[in-house]
Amino acid sequence: MLLLENVRKSYREPNGEPLPILDIEHFRLDAGEQTVLRGRSGCGKTTLLNCISGLTTVDHGRIVIKDRDIARLPEVTRDRFRARHIGFVFQTFNLLPAFTAFENVLLGMTFTGQKTDASRARRLLDEVGLCHRMGHKPAALSVGEQQRVAVARALANQPSLLLADEPTANVDPAHQQQVIDLLRGACEQEKVAMLLVTHAPEVSDQFARVEYLEKVNRVLPSPNSPAL
Amino acid sequence: MTFWKIAWRNMQQRALASSLTGFSMALGVALMILVIVIHEVTVQQFSSDAQGYHLIVGGSKGGDVQLVMNTVFHIGNPLYPIPYSYYKEFVDGNYAPFTKVAIPYCIGDSFHANGWRFRVVATTPDLFDKISYGANDDGSDKQYRFQSGRNIQTDHFFEAVVGSVAAKKSGLKVGDTFQPTHGMSAAGNKHVEFEIVGVLSPTGTANDRAVFVNIEGFYLLDGHALPAENRDATQAQQQEPDPIDPNRGRLPLPEQQREVTSILVLCNNDLGMMSLDQAINKGKDRTAIAVKPGYLVQDMLDKVIGPVRLVLLVLTILIVIVAGISILVSIYNSMSERSHDIAVMRALGASRTAVMGIILAESILLSLLGGLVGVLLGHACLAIASPYVMAHAGITLRFWQFNWYESLLIPGLVVFASLVGFLPALTAYRTDVGRSLGAGR
Ligand SMILES: Nc1ncnc2c1ncn2[C@@H]1O[C@H](COP(=O)(O)OP(=O)(O)OP(=O)(O)O)[C@@H](O)[C@H]1O
Ligand SMILES: [Mg+2]
């Protein structure tokens, strides 16, 4: 389902020197597979997710999702592909503050080029237990509730891959498990592959597969970055 | 969700900034509309004042502008009179074949009431019976009407008719009498009384501000008659006043003692007008000139009001541009706080052009809504001002009538808003998604 081959990504230092972040020879994720990605801060987890989603371009290599090498797609096509096949949940501020919870889910359907499905949006919010808060704007929701809306939105277009970047880092421990269960349950139900970044061992312990980016990545972490 | 809806939500999110910038656009557009409509009305006003006849004939000494100012607008320095015999040429003389109606004017007296001064125009009833004061939109003539009373009767020498604005300001109504003052100052000698027999309906012309008296009565007032060759004849006429005689025992002034200051001439046709123009202005007798008031008024408008309007229009356009820039600044300033939202939308699959379009849509919405409010505001101002202007200037402001310029406003504003929104939209286009997502909000 997801296959990375010889993916290299580097940023530029202020003085123009290349700053290598990622060099991954091989990484794959099967359809419906749920995997945790761990690694010390600054090792490139977020960068990797952005490369997979096509938000950031890679310098080299192939990123194949559903048999399409998205690294080679023109940007507009890649955007459309992302809209249809990839769901996102970030650490914070997933939701757009100007829109209600319901509209935020609809917004997730807006850029696919297909009609938005209001009844599906309602059903998804119902499934994350927020049908009674649909008309509320994010400011009126707790962080945990916001993350649940984000989960509903990430699943809006029945994606093949869900990328979750520390989705519970800002949620209190009591609700952390709720969000994780929600993610896992929903991905299982909709047969969505999930790549979840987390620093919390109690989260990663629940997953059958846990990848440490340092092991996959051939770029050596800079010596002054703190070990995790 | 459409881009418009997304843009609209973004505007709501920043309601105060959005409404303030939208309002500045509204003010600019309202001012623009006021300038356009007021100019339009003024031009219509001035050009319609000189309608209903083809030529104004008057003494050549004062010049054409003075002649038109006095005769049409009731303003300006007094005119130099021409002999009555000149007028008779239009009635039964050499010019008669080209003439449909000729109306003599004697201008020079005034009437003072409530601190206002009104011009007294001595003329014949033909002014209100035989000519119109312009054309309606459907092409039919606008005929003078009386809101009360009736027209002057030729053989009732001391009858008068008052224009609508003059009536309102002076308080004169049918049945009242008034004394015209010789000359233009309030201190001039008072003449004998005239009786108001009619009040004109508003015409929107300068005639609303004048008082019209029977020219026959005017001639009989002190100082209006030329010295008579045969003094006995005039004396004899006054000997036996009859109490019920509306003319107080007076007989008409002999024609050789009469003068007129100007003559309104309605010609038979264009050929007649050209012939008269030729005969009066190019003939041997140069005592009088014939002026086509429409041309002269148009010329004055072009030279005087045209540049003023241009300056005002440029100023209002500048105001609209400033309002546009305030929209630009407002959206542009919000771009940094929006960069995270833009990054989220990009993560949801929005393309660069899509986020750019959303920002452009916001700029267009703000400008258009502001513009729309401005159009309504402008017309509302006109609506509020219209009774006041009507009462004081006799000008009918047609505030509900939308000018064709205003239909240009919509595409104009869309183009302008796109230009204005381009800079922030470009920022949206260029947003570095990776960095903005990491940055949080
Ligand atoms: N746009 C950028 N330009 C230059 N350097 C960048 C840019 N984005 C990220 N980096 C650098 O790339 C490295 C990897 O960043 P990344 O955000 O992927 O780390 P991470 O593993 O997600 O860390 P964390 O666990 O703290 O979220 C960091 O050293 C970061 O400073
Ligand atoms: Mg990260």
XYZ file of C-alpha atoms and ligand atoms in Angstrom:
701
model
C 0.000 0.000 0.000
C 2.732 2.443 1.029
C 6.239 1.871 -0.199
C 9.266 4.123 0.256
C 12.424 3.439 -1.735
C 15.662 5.361 -1.429
C 13.886 8.451 -0.199
C 16.249 11.301 0.516
C 15.271 14.666 1.902
C 17.473 17.493 3.074
C 16.789 21.058 4.075
C 19.185 23.889 3.611
C 21.094 25.460 6.413
C 21.021 29.255 6.589
C 24.534 29.297 5.098
C 23.304 27.274 2.124
C 24.852 23.975 3.173
C 22.518 21.007 2.682
C 21.162 19.597 5.935
C 20.241 15.948 5.363
C 17.194 14.837 7.343
C 16.004 11.618 5.748
C 17.664 8.827 3.835
C 15.391 5.789 3.881
C 16.289 2.811 1.745
C 13.133 0.867 2.243
C 9.956 1.244 4.227
C 6.572 -0.340 3.613
C 3.150 -0.374 5.145
C 0.509 -2.851 4.094
C -3.111 -1.981 3.498
C -4.940 -1.602 6.794
C -1.729 -1.980 8.773
C -1.313 0.143 11.898
C 2.213 1.173 12.743
C 3.748 3.439 15.332
C 6.684 5.610 14.309
C 8.969 6.669 17.096
C 12.192 8.574 17.263
C 13.878 11.341 19.123
C 12.754 14.914 18.655
C 14.114 16.455 15.494
C 14.959 13.159 13.842
C 12.551 13.847 11.000
C 9.257 12.113 11.825
C 7.096 15.069 10.850
C 9.235 15.626 7.779
C 8.690 12.008 6.788
C 4.919 12.305 7.162
C 4.934 15.498 5.077
C 6.948 13.729 2.384
C 4.538 10.795 2.358
C 1.539 13.097 2.045
C 3.241 15.094 -0.671
C 3.107 18.342 1.278
C 6.891 18.398 1.039
C 8.800 17.264 -1.997
C 11.606 14.748 -1.651
C 14.992 15.179 -3.246
C 15.250 11.634 -4.441
C 13.505 8.290 -4.383
C 10.032 6.838 -4.813
C 7.008 7.163 -2.587
C 4.414 4.768 -3.864
C 0.891 4.901 -2.501
C -1.777 2.723 -4.112
C 0.631 1.989 -6.962
C 1.253 5.626 -7.754
C 4.606 7.289 -7.272
C 3.432 10.518 -5.749
C 6.931 11.990 -5.773
C 6.597 12.207 -9.508
C 3.077 13.584 -9.731
C 2.567 17.231 -10.647
C 1.710 19.297 -7.603
C -1.971 19.803 -8.395
C -2.487 16.090 -8.951
C -0.619 15.351 -5.759
C -2.904 17.761 -3.853
C -5.968 16.065 -5.270
C -4.474 12.640 -4.458
C -3.836 13.744 -0.885
C -7.394 15.011 -0.564
C -8.821 11.673 -1.670
C -6.471 9.106 -0.171
C -4.686 10.547 2.843
C -6.156 11.615 6.152
C -4.314 13.842 8.610
C -4.430 14.294 12.370
C -1.930 16.709 13.896
C -0.823 17.392 17.399
C -2.845 20.601 17.862
C -4.915 23.124 15.977
C -6.264 20.593 13.559
C -9.474 22.499 13.123
C -10.064 25.793 11.411
C -11.383 28.187 14.051
C -13.842 29.926 11.724
C -15.824 26.754 11.063
C -18.082 24.600 13.191
C -17.160 21.001 13.933
C -19.535 19.871 11.212
C -18.123 22.359 8.700
C -14.602 21.275 9.563
C -15.522 17.738 8.568
C -17.172 19.026 5.389
C -14.021 21.004 4.692
C -12.172 17.697 4.656
C -14.378 16.684 1.719
C -14.170 19.991 -0.127
C -10.912 19.565 -1.991
C -11.458 16.103 -3.412
C -13.212 17.510 -6.453
C -16.259 15.456 -5.546
C -19.502 16.402 -3.889
C -19.440 16.759 -0.136
C -21.492 14.174 1.711
C -23.202 15.904 4.626
C -24.844 12.742 5.923
C -21.477 10.972 6.079
C -20.024 13.942 7.931
C -22.857 13.696 10.429
C -22.420 9.959 10.809
C -18.679 10.310 11.418
C -19.241 12.945 14.097
C -21.812 10.649 15.602
C -19.268 7.825 15.649
C -16.723 9.938 17.509
C -19.475 10.816 19.962
C -19.870 14.446 19.034
C -23.195 14.575 17.255
C -24.467 16.973 19.900
C -21.545 19.380 19.391
C -21.699 19.588 15.596
C -22.623 23.270 15.518
C -19.871 24.323 17.883
C -16.748 26.089 16.787
C -13.380 24.644 17.908
C -12.972 27.347 20.547
C -15.991 25.890 22.321
C -14.590 22.344 22.292
C -12.062 20.748 24.609
C -8.735 19.630 23.157
C -9.874 16.000 23.317
C -13.091 16.844 21.526
C -11.165 18.800 18.909
C -8.975 15.764 18.293
C -12.064 13.588 17.879
C -13.447 16.008 15.300
C -10.050 15.841 13.598
C -10.287 12.053 13.504
C -13.742 12.291 11.952
C -12.417 14.749 9.384
C -9.379 12.586 8.579
C -11.705 9.716 7.734
C -14.149 11.873 5.771
C -13.052 10.744 2.313
C -12.498 7.070 3.158
C -8.727 7.414 2.799
C -6.327 4.520 2.342
C -3.758 6.006 4.695
C -4.090 7.991 7.881
C -1.113 9.984 9.106
C -1.285 10.942 12.785
C 1.451 13.199 14.156
C 1.428 12.993 17.949
C -2.375 13.265 18.075
C -2.520 12.783 21.844
C 0.442 14.891 22.925
C -1.799 17.682 24.131
C -4.627 15.524 25.409
C -4.760 14.684 29.110
C -3.937 11.041 29.943
C -7.561 10.202 30.712
C -8.681 11.130 27.214
C -5.501 9.962 25.482
C -6.703 6.377 25.404
C -10.095 7.481 24.118
C -8.526 9.190 21.092
C -6.208 6.244 20.414
C -9.078 3.760 20.632
C -11.077 5.913 18.325
C -8.267 6.064 15.774
C -7.585 2.351 15.923
C -11.226 1.380 15.824
C -12.071 3.663 12.954
C -9.038 2.588 10.913
C -9.895 -1.044 11.468
C -13.494 -0.510 10.515
C -12.727 1.487 7.380
C -9.645 -0.606 6.495
C -7.340 2.364 6.648
C -3.605 1.976 7.096
C -2.277 4.185 9.868
C 1.154 5.627 10.573
C 1.094 7.116 14.045
C 3.864 9.219 15.538
C 4.034 9.211 19.316
C 6.506 9.645 22.117
C 4.294 7.892 24.667
C 5.362 4.298 25.431
C 1.911 3.461 26.790
C 0.553 4.254 23.347
C 3.192 2.486 21.299
C 2.946 -0.599 23.514
C -0.531 -1.230 22.171
C 0.656 -1.615 18.604
C 1.982 -4.764 17.063
C 4.475 -2.896 14.912
C 6.654 -0.068 16.203
C 9.302 1.445 13.979
C 12.126 3.600 15.250
C 12.991 6.165 12.618
C 16.634 6.141 13.641
C 16.792 2.509 12.567
C 15.221 3.089 9.173
C 16.898 6.385 8.560
C 20.516 6.356 7.420
C 21.028 10.009 8.342
C 22.832 10.155 11.647
C 21.117 12.346 14.188
C 23.078 15.466 15.024
C 25.144 14.796 18.126
C 23.633 17.642 20.157
C 20.021 16.540 19.797
C 18.736 15.118 23.077
C 18.212 11.411 23.321
C 14.660 10.381 24.030
C -18.204 23.916 0.655
C -17.607 26.626 -1.905
C -14.698 29.026 -1.773
C -17.217 31.818 -1.226
C -18.537 30.125 1.879
C -15.028 29.535 3.176
C -14.136 33.163 2.475
C -17.350 34.284 4.155
C -16.548 32.252 7.277
C -13.071 33.771 7.368
C -14.646 37.221 7.166
C -17.007 36.380 10.004
C -14.093 35.151 12.045
C -12.575 38.621 11.754
C -15.889 40.420 11.912
C -14.674 43.751 13.236
C -11.787 44.175 10.815
C -13.942 42.938 7.946
C -16.827 45.269 8.656
C -14.561 48.256 9.143
C -12.722 47.727 5.889
C -15.982 46.920 4.128
C -17.464 50.111 5.528
C -14.561 52.215 4.276
C -15.266 50.763 0.837
C -18.953 51.582 1.316
C -18.171 55.189 2.153
C -15.956 55.558 -0.895
C -18.565 54.100 -3.197
C -21.351 56.161 -1.595
C -19.364 59.327 -2.197
C -18.732 58.284 -5.765
C -22.438 57.717 -6.307
C -23.292 61.063 -4.769
C -20.866 62.826 -7.090
C -22.171 60.984 -10.132
C -25.844 61.504 -9.332
C -25.497 65.097 -8.204
C -23.593 65.913 -11.343
C -26.153 64.120 -13.443
C -29.007 65.939 -11.749
C -27.261 69.281 -12.061
C -26.631 68.797 -15.748
C -30.176 67.601 -16.322
C -31.377 70.473 -14.253
C -29.482 73.144 -16.075
C -30.169 71.758 -19.495
C -33.840 71.254 -18.765
C -34.158 74.847 -17.630
C -33.631 75.994 -21.177
C -36.099 73.682 -22.840
C -39.423 74.270 -24.495
C -38.241 76.930 -26.930
C -35.487 77.330 -29.493
C -34.090 80.823 -29.220
C -33.731 83.633 -26.771
C -33.645 87.035 -28.390
C -32.392 90.011 -26.471
C -30.289 93.149 -26.631
C -26.884 92.584 -28.185
C -25.136 94.836 -25.689
C -25.015 92.496 -22.693
C -23.821 89.433 -24.527
C -25.198 85.948 -24.824
C -24.248 84.625 -21.390
C -25.937 87.494 -19.593
C -29.014 87.081 -21.749
C -29.332 83.386 -20.962
C -28.506 83.819 -17.272
C -31.248 86.397 -16.852
C -33.877 84.828 -19.002
C -33.404 81.180 -18.082
C -31.911 81.127 -14.612
C -33.179 84.473 -13.277
C -29.725 85.548 -12.214
C -27.125 87.998 -13.437
C -26.834 91.680 -14.247
C -29.848 93.445 -15.752
C -30.317 93.316 -19.475
C -30.391 96.074 -22.015
C -33.903 96.289 -23.433
C -34.913 96.211 -27.068
C -37.860 98.056 -28.633
C -41.290 96.476 -28.554
C -41.385 96.750 -32.303
C -38.678 94.097 -32.406
C -40.986 91.749 -30.552
C -43.793 92.602 -32.952
C -41.658 91.297 -35.812
C -42.175 87.825 -34.380
C -45.901 88.331 -33.931
C -46.936 89.824 -37.246
C -43.749 91.144 -38.850
C -40.854 89.771 -40.865
C -40.031 86.962 -38.430
C -43.594 85.776 -37.985
C -43.462 83.143 -40.765
C -40.710 81.280 -38.911
C -42.245 81.666 -35.490
C -44.707 79.434 -33.735
C -44.767 81.223 -30.391
C -42.941 84.339 -29.212
C -43.081 85.243 -25.549
C -41.904 88.650 -24.362
C -40.077 89.004 -21.069
C -39.580 92.160 -19.057
C -37.081 91.490 -16.312
C -35.785 93.914 -13.746
C -38.199 94.030 -10.848
C -38.028 91.942 -7.762
C -40.134 90.876 -4.848
C -38.876 90.504 -1.285
C -40.442 88.355 1.380
C -39.179 86.542 4.462
C -35.646 87.613 3.652
C -35.723 86.011 0.224
C -35.555 87.834 -3.072
C -37.495 86.627 -6.057
C -37.201 87.843 -9.593
C -40.364 89.280 -11.054
C -40.807 88.325 -14.683
C -43.380 90.252 -16.659
C -44.693 88.161 -19.494
C -47.801 86.912 -21.259
C -49.966 83.892 -20.347
C -48.534 82.169 -23.416
C -45.505 81.192 -21.342
C -47.578 78.630 -19.460
C -50.139 77.849 -22.160
C -48.197 77.559 -25.357
C -44.799 76.168 -24.461
C -43.618 73.248 -22.379
C -40.653 73.062 -20.056
C -39.004 69.988 -21.481
C -39.902 66.450 -22.326
C -40.813 63.477 -20.165
C -38.974 60.179 -20.447
C -41.656 58.906 -22.814
C -41.103 61.884 -25.114
C -44.296 63.730 -24.240
C -44.034 67.412 -23.392
C -43.989 68.587 -19.804
C -46.754 71.159 -19.612
C -46.890 73.805 -16.916
C -49.582 73.027 -14.383
C -51.071 74.967 -11.536
C -51.177 73.375 -8.092
C -53.807 75.998 -7.258
C -55.564 78.763 -9.128
C -55.121 79.453 -12.811
C -53.026 81.232 -15.392
C -52.892 84.999 -15.837
C -55.566 86.450 -18.110
C -54.279 88.805 -20.771
C -56.937 91.405 -20.135
C -56.555 91.347 -16.368
C -53.489 93.520 -16.148
C -52.666 93.145 -12.473
C -52.694 89.384 -12.166
C -49.667 87.330 -11.191
C -48.596 83.710 -10.947
C -45.989 82.427 -8.554
C -43.522 79.546 -8.906
C -43.761 76.661 -6.453
C -40.570 77.373 -4.501
C -41.206 81.104 -4.438
C -44.736 80.409 -3.151
C -43.446 78.135 -0.403
C -40.755 80.532 0.746
C -42.757 83.746 0.511
C -46.002 82.259 1.765
C -47.888 83.748 -1.184
C -51.060 81.932 -2.169
C -53.971 82.460 -4.493
C -55.902 85.584 -3.554
C -52.921 87.308 -1.926
C -51.584 90.544 -3.294
C -48.002 91.671 -3.460
C -46.035 94.718 -4.497
C -43.074 94.247 -6.785
C -40.082 96.442 -6.065
C -38.555 98.510 -8.787
C -35.089 97.185 -9.446
C -33.326 94.481 -7.521
C -32.748 95.965 -4.076
C -35.269 95.658 -1.285
C -35.105 99.427 -0.787
C -36.457 100.205 -4.247
C -39.784 101.935 -4.723
C -42.760 99.694 -4.227
C -45.096 99.422 -7.162
C -48.846 98.986 -7.052
C -50.276 95.672 -6.017
C -50.640 92.548 -8.109
C -53.030 89.757 -7.216
C -51.849 86.133 -7.180
C -54.240 84.078 -9.296
C -52.235 80.876 -9.510
C -49.411 78.859 -7.999
C -47.397 76.721 -10.424
C -46.735 73.065 -9.754
C -43.047 72.294 -9.258
C -41.191 72.077 -12.542
C -37.688 71.557 -11.278
C -36.596 74.587 -13.293
C -35.478 78.031 -12.260
C -39.027 79.219 -12.919
C -40.002 77.653 -9.595
C -38.142 80.460 -7.922
C -39.706 83.360 -9.843
C -42.900 85.406 -9.760
C -44.648 86.080 -13.057
C -46.826 89.143 -13.607
C -48.945 90.179 -16.545
C -46.747 92.232 -18.857
C -49.638 94.628 -19.454
C -49.728 95.534 -15.781
C -45.952 95.787 -15.658
C -45.972 98.425 -18.385
C -48.348 100.530 -16.348
C -46.040 100.642 -13.326
C -44.051 103.773 -12.554
C -40.844 104.061 -14.483
C -41.557 101.251 -16.925
C -42.988 103.327 -19.740
C -40.851 105.164 -22.238
C -41.607 108.875 -22.527
C -44.732 109.299 -24.616
C -44.831 111.470 -27.719
C -48.449 112.235 -26.961
C -48.815 112.835 -23.225
C -52.466 113.834 -23.400
C -53.490 110.459 -24.702
C -52.205 108.629 -21.634
C -53.694 111.128 -19.220
C -57.072 110.811 -20.835
C -57.168 107.088 -20.257
C -57.165 107.395 -16.489
C -60.086 109.678 -15.944
C -63.034 107.516 -14.976
C -62.044 104.489 -12.858
C -64.710 101.814 -12.685
C -64.784 100.077 -9.279
C -65.319 96.606 -10.719
C -62.797 97.026 -13.499
C -59.961 94.575 -12.776
C -57.593 96.951 -14.509
C -58.407 99.852 -12.176
C -59.465 102.055 -15.035
C -56.121 101.753 -16.766
C -55.798 101.169 -20.445
C -52.886 99.281 -22.023
C -49.702 101.238 -22.555
C -49.307 102.267 -26.186
C -46.854 100.068 -28.010
C -44.436 102.848 -28.881
C -43.843 103.380 -25.144
C -43.010 99.723 -24.528
C -39.745 97.800 -24.390
C -38.913 94.139 -23.784
C -35.747 92.669 -22.274
C -35.891 89.333 -24.001
C -38.080 87.147 -26.156
C -38.483 83.359 -25.983
C -39.011 82.069 -29.486
C -40.433 78.684 -30.367
C -39.769 78.264 -34.078
C -41.847 76.437 -36.639
C -39.098 73.982 -37.346
C -35.327 73.690 -37.583
C -35.296 75.592 -40.830
C -37.211 78.395 -39.171
C -34.691 78.419 -36.372
C -31.785 78.644 -38.793
C -33.465 81.410 -40.749
C -34.148 83.424 -37.605
C -30.630 82.838 -36.320
C -29.289 84.044 -39.640
C -31.581 87.066 -39.891
C -31.077 88.279 -36.323
C -27.404 87.565 -35.820
C -26.133 88.193 -39.336
C -28.660 90.718 -40.676
C -28.274 94.469 -41.014
C -30.084 95.255 -37.793
C -27.744 94.332 -34.928
C -29.833 95.684 -32.034
C -30.547 92.144 -30.879
C -28.913 88.755 -30.749
C -30.525 85.327 -30.874
C -29.032 82.641 -28.657
C -29.696 78.918 -28.690
C -29.890 78.427 -24.926
C -29.340 74.669 -25.041
C -25.967 75.045 -26.723
C -24.885 77.863 -24.487
C -25.924 76.052 -21.314
C -24.203 72.879 -22.476
C -21.117 74.890 -23.209
C -21.180 76.488 -19.763
C -21.700 73.098 -18.140
C -18.806 71.594 -20.038
C -16.529 74.426 -19.095
C -17.571 74.950 -15.496
C -19.156 71.833 -14.080
C -17.224 69.328 -16.195
C -13.838 70.025 -14.585
C -15.392 70.219 -11.137
C -16.927 66.813 -11.630
C -13.643 65.462 -12.896
C -11.859 66.675 -9.787
C -14.570 65.250 -7.523
C -14.590 61.957 -9.380
C -10.830 61.672 -9.139
C -11.092 62.381 -5.410
C -13.772 59.746 -4.873
C -11.838 57.238 -6.961
C -8.871 57.945 -4.710
C -11.087 57.310 -1.699
C -12.188 54.002 -3.167
C -8.558 53.122 -3.856
C -7.641 53.966 -0.276
C -10.534 51.779 0.889
C -9.195 49.018 -1.352
C -5.751 49.392 0.123
C -7.241 49.149 3.612
C -8.779 45.834 2.542
C -5.391 44.763 1.263
C -3.641 45.762 4.472
C -6.290 44.134 6.629
C -6.107 40.803 4.815
C -2.368 40.983 4.428
C -1.857 41.629 8.131
C -3.937 38.591 8.945
C -1.902 36.343 6.679
C 0.631 35.349 9.312
C -2.087 34.243 11.712
C -3.727 32.431 8.852
C -0.677 30.592 7.644
C -1.490 27.681 9.912
C -5.083 27.538 8.623
C -3.780 27.644 5.088
C -1.365 24.818 5.861
C -4.224 22.753 7.322
C -6.269 23.307 4.195
C -3.304 22.302 2.074
C -2.987 19.134 4.190
C -6.661 18.491 3.475
C -5.799 18.560 -0.200
C -6.370 22.195 -1.156
C -4.072 23.227 -3.972
C -2.033 26.398 -3.948
C -4.455 27.984 -6.397
C -7.370 26.952 -4.195
C -6.034 28.747 -1.119
C -5.169 31.687 -3.340
C -8.724 31.682 -4.685
C -10.155 31.652 -1.178
C -8.203 34.783 -0.262
C -9.210 36.452 -3.532
C -12.821 35.507 -2.876
C -12.600 37.191 0.492
C -11.245 40.377 -1.034
C -13.942 40.343 -3.711
C -16.690 39.657 -1.180
C -15.510 42.492 1.048
C -15.307 44.929 -1.848
C -18.602 43.883 -3.362
C -20.517 43.930 -0.095
C -18.902 47.238 0.800
C -19.740 48.529 -2.666
C -23.326 47.354 -2.402
C -23.759 48.986 0.981
C -22.154 52.065 -0.550
C -24.681 52.148 -3.397
C -27.546 51.848 -0.925
C -25.944 54.409 1.364
C -25.455 56.841 -1.504
C -29.049 56.536 -2.630
C -30.307 56.721 0.938
C -28.402 59.986 1.352
C -30.056 61.270 -1.811
C -33.438 60.126 -0.545
C -32.915 61.960 2.714
C -31.624 65.063 0.952
C -34.254 65.073 -1.752
C -37.162 66.807 0.077
C -34.728 69.411 1.371
C -33.241 70.023 -2.054
C -36.734 70.062 -3.542
C -37.887 72.704 -1.081
C -34.851 74.917 -1.337
C -33.739 74.565 -4.910
C -36.771 73.199 -6.692
C -34.605 70.374 -8.022
C -36.121 66.925 -8.036
C -33.452 64.422 -7.004
C -34.402 61.143 -8.561
C -32.597 59.105 -5.966
C -34.175 55.792 -6.887
C -33.030 56.090 -10.446
C -29.855 54.092 -10.850
C -27.274 55.486 -13.128
C -25.699 53.333 -15.802
C -22.314 54.094 -14.266
C -23.392 52.072 -11.290
C -23.688 48.891 -13.322
C -20.016 49.379 -14.185
C -19.314 49.441 -10.483
C -19.848 45.702 -10.017
C -17.335 44.420 -12.593
C -15.101 47.351 -11.696
C -15.072 46.383 -8.038
C -14.472 42.715 -8.855
C -11.453 43.590 -10.967
C -10.225 46.051 -8.357
C -10.729 43.577 -5.500
C -8.814 40.937 -7.420
C -5.909 43.334 -7.838
C -6.084 44.307 -4.198
C -6.392 40.719 -3.027
C -3.576 39.535 -5.226
C -0.761 40.319 -2.827
C -2.205 38.454 0.185
C -3.411 35.705 -2.147
C 0.136 35.322 -3.399
C 1.289 34.989 0.196
C -1.260 32.226 0.613
C -0.012 30.612 -2.574
C 3.537 30.616 -1.283
C 2.817 29.471 2.248
C 5.423 26.919 3.343
C 3.133 24.176 4.547
C 5.734 22.120 6.381
C 6.903 25.040 8.455
C 3.420 26.463 9.129
C 2.062 23.122 10.287
C 4.946 22.795 12.710
C 4.580 26.345 13.938
C 1.134 25.859 15.380
C -1.007 28.910 15.709
N 11.510 23.923 6.745
C 12.619 23.537 7.356
N 13.808 24.102 7.058
C 14.947 23.713 7.653
N 14.991 22.770 8.573
C 13.844 22.152 8.942
C 12.609 22.510 8.356
N 11.633 21.748 8.889
C 12.258 20.926 9.780
N 13.575 21.168 9.805
C 14.553 20.445 10.606
O 14.477 19.110 10.256
C 14.679 18.310 11.416
C 13.521 17.361 11.534
O 12.348 18.056 11.880
P 10.980 17.326 12.193
O 9.950 18.354 12.468
O 10.683 16.376 11.081
O 11.343 16.520 13.519
P 10.406 15.576 14.371
O 11.052 14.236 14.359
O 9.014 15.655 13.906
O 10.581 16.225 15.795
P 9.492 16.337 16.972
O 9.429 14.999 17.627
O 10.074 17.358 17.879
O 8.208 16.772 16.349
C 14.769 19.263 12.575
O 16.136 19.358 12.927
C 14.239 20.556 12.050
O 14.929 21.605 12.662
Mg 7.225 16.412 14.720
